[in-house]
Structure formats: structure tokens, C-alpha cells
Amino acid sequence: MSYYFTNDENLKSEIQKVHVVINNLPFSFYTDNGVFSKRGMDFGTRTLLESLNEISGKVLDLGCGYGPIGIYVAKKYNCYVDAVDVNTRAVNLAKKNALLNKVNSPVPAFTDPIYCSLAIHARFNATTTLLRSSSVSVNPSRKFLKTTPSYPNF
């Protein structure tokens, strides 16, 4: 069985385009089999984006999937965004979606805030690895905002 937090090169590709409006801004995204929420934006991501206040600096979209968080932040707040994921298909879609939505995604050396919507039902080891490895390059005075519940040892 394939999961969106793995790379399954044997999984058939069926790219589709979805359209969403977030805070009165229209977006289009290519999605595909093997990525999270391929039929459209999930409730957690939408809730996170609709609740953001002013953002500045360099942002890391950790577990970016097809890119809705990083693309929204880059477009709405004109921030530099680095989007990363363990899923190659998702990363390729995020790159296409950045072009589709006319945003640039430079790769900063360091990040300020981190905004992500990691699904709690993903294998806990995958989530733990992403969260722990991210703390190495994050400015300790900056915030880490996520939509998953708090866990000890992070």
C-alpha cells in the first residue's frame, strides 16, 4: 500500500487541477495520486492559512506536499519560502504549483518561522523525523506553528 509520506514510483500518476479560494485569494494546484489531500485543500491546512497574521522573513514549509502552505504564504505575505518534503512526487508538484501561482521559492540558508500541517495519522516516525531534523537550522527565537497536537520531546 502506498502512503503520501513515501516514494512509490510504481503508483500510477493521475494529475488533476484543483481550485481554492483562501482569504479572498484564488489559487490553483496540481495534485496527484500519492500526495496528501489530492482532491483539494484539507480542513487543517485551510484553518491554518485562514488564521495566519502578518508574516515576514524566511519561511520553511516542512512536509509541503503539493505546496499550498508555502505558496499561500509567499503570495499573500511576499515571503521567501523553502518547501521540503520526503515525497519526490509532492516536491515536483509543489514546484509546478509555484510556477502556476506565480510565486518564487528561493532556498534560504536559515529559516525564521516554520508553518506546516503534518497529518497526525501519518506514521509517527516520519513525522518525528521531520520535526526533529528541522530544529537544527531554525532560529531559536522564532516560532514553530503546526496543526498537529503537542507531543513531549519535541
mmCIF file of C-alpha atoms in Angstrom:
data_model
loop_
_atom_site.group_PDB
_atom_site.id
_atom_site.type_symbol
_atom_site.label_atom_id
_atom_site.label_comp_id
_atom_site.label_asym_id
_atom_site.label_seq_id
_atom_site.Cartn_x
_atom_site.Cartn_y
_atom_site.Cartn_z
ATOM 1 C CA MET A 1 0.000 0.000 0.000
ATOM 2 C CA SER A 2 1.258 3.464 -0.885
ATOM 3 C CA TYR A 3 1.323 6.385 1.534
ATOM 4 C CA TYR A 4 1.877 10.053 0.764
ATOM 5 C CA PHE A 5 4.931 10.170 3.030
ATOM 6 C CA THR A 6 6.760 7.567 0.913
ATOM 7 C CA ASN A 7 8.029 7.418 -2.655
ATOM 8 C CA ASP A 8 6.179 4.798 -4.701
ATOM 9 C CA GLU A 9 7.429 5.079 -8.257
ATOM 10 C CA ASN A 10 5.044 2.287 -9.319
ATOM 11 C CA LEU A 11 1.964 4.308 -8.341
ATOM 12 C CA LYS A 12 0.007 5.438 -11.400
ATOM 13 C CA SER A 13 0.039 9.187 -11.922
ATOM 14 C CA GLU A 14 -3.337 10.890 -12.419
ATOM 15 C CA ILE A 15 -2.606 14.598 -12.201
ATOM 16 C CA GLN A 16 -5.620 16.818 -11.669
ATOM 17 C CA LYS A 17 -6.044 20.530 -11.068
ATOM 18 C CA VAL A 18 -7.971 21.838 -8.055
ATOM 19 C CA HIS A 19 -9.052 25.407 -7.364
ATOM 20 C CA VAL A 20 -9.391 27.025 -3.934
ATOM 21 C CA VAL A 21 -10.001 30.492 -2.538
ATOM 22 C CA ILE A 22 -8.304 31.370 0.754
ATOM 23 C CA ASN A 23 -8.951 34.753 2.346
ATOM 24 C CA ASN A 24 -10.316 36.020 -0.984
ATOM 25 C CA LEU A 25 -7.188 34.960 -2.899
ATOM 26 C CA PRO A 26 -7.694 32.398 -5.697
ATOM 27 C CA PHE A 27 -5.225 29.525 -6.112
ATOM 28 C CA SER A 28 -4.929 26.552 -8.445
ATOM 29 C CA PHE A 29 -2.938 23.450 -7.584
ATOM 30 C CA TYR A 30 -1.931 20.329 -9.443
ATOM 31 C CA THR A 31 -2.383 17.231 -7.294
ATOM 32 C CA ASP A 32 -1.819 13.554 -7.945
ATOM 33 C CA ASN A 33 -2.075 10.075 -6.529
ATOM 34 C CA GLY A 34 0.442 9.545 -3.759
ATOM 35 C CA VAL A 35 0.154 13.026 -2.206
ATOM 36 C CA PHE A 36 -1.865 14.140 0.801
ATOM 37 C CA SER A 37 -5.312 15.605 0.164
ATOM 38 C CA LYS A 38 -5.204 15.095 -3.593
ATOM 39 C CA ARG A 39 -8.856 16.098 -4.066
ATOM 40 C CA GLY A 40 -8.419 19.578 -2.623
ATOM 41 C CA MET A 41 -7.320 21.520 0.415
ATOM 42 C CA ASP A 42 -7.913 19.740 3.720
ATOM 43 C CA PHE A 43 -9.620 21.367 6.705
ATOM 44 C CA GLY A 44 -6.446 21.613 8.830
ATOM 45 C CA THR A 45 -4.437 23.401 6.163
ATOM 46 C CA ARG A 46 -7.296 25.779 5.352
ATOM 47 C CA THR A 47 -7.767 26.564 9.054
ATOM 48 C CA LEU A 48 -4.048 27.240 9.493
ATOM 49 C CA LEU A 49 -3.892 29.578 6.481
ATOM 50 C CA GLU A 50 -7.060 31.458 7.385
ATOM 51 C CA SER A 51 -5.730 32.124 10.897
ATOM 52 C CA LEU A 52 -2.276 33.463 9.972
ATOM 53 C CA ASN A 53 -1.369 37.031 10.881
ATOM 54 C CA GLU A 54 1.320 39.157 9.268
ATOM 55 C CA ILE A 55 4.369 37.075 8.331
ATOM 56 C CA SER A 56 7.811 38.273 7.299
ATOM 57 C CA GLY A 57 11.253 36.816 6.895
ATOM 58 C CA LYS A 58 12.241 33.426 5.555
ATOM 59 C CA VAL A 59 9.758 30.576 5.952
ATOM 60 C CA LEU A 60 10.186 26.801 5.795
ATOM 61 C CA ASP A 61 7.154 24.775 4.707
ATOM 62 C CA LEU A 62 8.065 21.424 6.264
ATOM 63 C CA GLY A 63 6.187 18.489 4.762
ATOM 64 C CA CYS A 64 4.992 20.738 1.932
ATOM 65 C CA GLY A 65 3.042 18.182 -0.068
ATOM 66 C CA TYR A 66 1.908 19.798 -3.310
ATOM 67 C CA GLY A 67 2.703 23.233 -1.818
ATOM 68 C CA PRO A 68 -0.447 25.024 -0.624
ATOM 69 C CA ILE A 69 1.037 26.468 2.591
ATOM 70 C CA GLY A 70 4.289 27.764 1.131
ATOM 71 C CA ILE A 71 2.606 29.107 -1.988
ATOM 72 C CA TYR A 72 -0.077 30.904 0.010
ATOM 73 C CA VAL A 73 2.492 32.440 2.392
ATOM 74 C CA ALA A 74 4.761 33.502 -0.496
ATOM 75 C CA LYS A 75 1.903 35.107 -2.400
ATOM 76 C CA LYS A 76 -0.017 36.735 0.462
ATOM 77 C CA TYR A 77 2.965 37.964 2.512
ATOM 78 C CA ASN A 78 5.691 38.204 -0.151
ATOM 79 C CA CYS A 79 7.987 35.961 1.928
ATOM 80 C CA TYR A 80 10.880 33.786 0.884
ATOM 81 C CA VAL A 81 9.720 30.175 1.230
ATOM 82 C CA ASP A 82 11.659 26.939 1.161
ATOM 83 C CA ALA A 83 9.360 23.944 0.702
ATOM 84 C CA VAL A 84 10.580 20.452 1.563
ATOM 85 C CA ASP A 85 9.012 17.000 1.660
ATOM 86 C CA VAL A 86 10.116 13.367 1.755
ATOM 87 C CA ASN A 87 7.855 12.587 -1.219
ATOM 88 C CA THR A 88 9.514 13.307 -4.583
ATOM 89 C CA ARG A 89 6.188 13.457 -6.408
ATOM 90 C CA ALA A 90 4.932 16.059 -3.932
ATOM 91 C CA VAL A 91 8.064 18.189 -4.310
ATOM 92 C CA ASN A 92 7.739 18.140 -8.108
ATOM 93 C CA LEU A 93 4.081 19.178 -7.828
ATOM 94 C CA ALA A 94 4.995 21.973 -5.396
ATOM 95 C CA LYS A 95 7.498 23.329 -7.938
ATOM 96 C CA LYS A 96 4.870 23.239 -10.711
ATOM 97 C CA ASN A 97 2.321 24.860 -8.414
ATOM 98 C CA ALA A 98 4.706 27.670 -7.500
ATOM 99 C CA LEU A 99 5.020 28.475 -11.213
ATOM 100 C CA LEU A 100 1.270 28.085 -11.753
ATOM 101 C CA ASN A 101 0.527 30.553 -8.948
ATOM 102 C CA LYS A 102 3.345 32.898 -9.981
ATOM 103 C CA VAL A 103 5.426 32.743 -6.808
ATOM 104 C CA ASN A 104 9.183 32.329 -6.420
ATOM 105 C CA SER A 105 10.553 29.849 -3.925
ATOM 106 C CA PRO A 106 14.186 30.645 -3.157
ATOM 107 C CA VAL A 107 16.102 28.378 -0.801
ATOM 108 C CA PRO A 108 17.283 30.326 2.272
ATOM 109 C CA ALA A 109 20.247 29.179 4.342
ATOM 110 C CA PHE A 110 18.300 29.656 7.571
ATOM 111 C CA THR A 111 14.607 29.898 8.355
ATOM 112 C CA ASP A 112 12.624 32.071 10.691
ATOM 113 C CA PRO A 113 9.097 30.761 11.380
ATOM 114 C CA ILE A 114 8.021 27.286 10.314
ATOM 115 C CA TYR A 115 4.411 26.723 9.220
ATOM 116 C CA CYS A 116 3.255 23.211 8.482
ATOM 117 C CA SER A 117 0.249 20.953 8.508
ATOM 118 C CA LEU A 118 1.673 17.492 9.150
ATOM 119 C CA ALA A 119 -1.073 14.911 9.305
ATOM 120 C CA ILE A 120 -1.145 13.162 12.666
ATOM 121 C CA HIS A 121 -2.229 9.895 11.094
ATOM 122 C CA ALA A 122 0.997 9.733 9.105
ATOM 123 C CA ARG A 123 3.393 7.254 10.543
ATOM 124 C CA PHE A 124 4.649 8.797 13.735
ATOM 125 C CA ASN A 125 8.294 8.010 12.886
ATOM 126 C CA ALA A 126 8.079 10.027 9.644
ATOM 127 C CA THR A 127 6.546 12.990 11.463
ATOM 128 C CA THR A 128 9.044 12.747 14.324
ATOM 129 C CA THR A 129 11.995 12.651 11.921
ATOM 130 C CA LEU A 130 10.790 15.756 10.039
ATOM 131 C CA LEU A 131 10.115 17.716 13.222
ATOM 132 C CA ARG A 132 13.362 16.832 14.981
ATOM 133 C CA SER A 133 15.575 17.415 11.945
ATOM 134 C CA SER A 134 14.009 20.833 11.348
ATOM 135 C CA SER A 135 15.185 22.271 14.658
ATOM 136 C CA VAL A 136 18.829 22.243 13.540
ATOM 137 C CA SER A 137 18.543 25.233 11.178
ATOM 138 C CA VAL A 138 15.730 27.180 12.834
ATOM 139 C CA ASN A 139 16.462 30.436 14.572
ATOM 140 C CA PRO A 140 15.592 29.555 18.230
ATOM 141 C CA SER A 141 13.890 32.908 18.812
ATOM 142 C CA ARG A 142 11.351 32.223 16.049
ATOM 143 C CA LYS A 143 8.067 30.376 16.238
ATOM 144 C CA PHE A 144 7.085 26.923 15.098
ATOM 145 C CA LEU A 145 3.395 26.703 14.181
ATOM 146 C CA LYS A 146 1.835 23.337 13.350
ATOM 147 C CA THR A 147 -1.632 21.884 13.167
ATOM 148 C CA THR A 148 -0.814 18.640 14.979
ATOM 149 C CA PRO A 149 -1.228 18.197 18.753
ATOM 150 C CA SER A 150 1.747 18.847 21.023
ATOM 151 C CA TYR A 151 3.951 15.897 21.838
ATOM 152 C CA PRO A 152 6.589 15.588 24.523
ATOM 153 C CA ASN A 153 10.242 15.519 23.465
ATOM 154 C CA PHE A 154 9.903 17.963 20.539
#
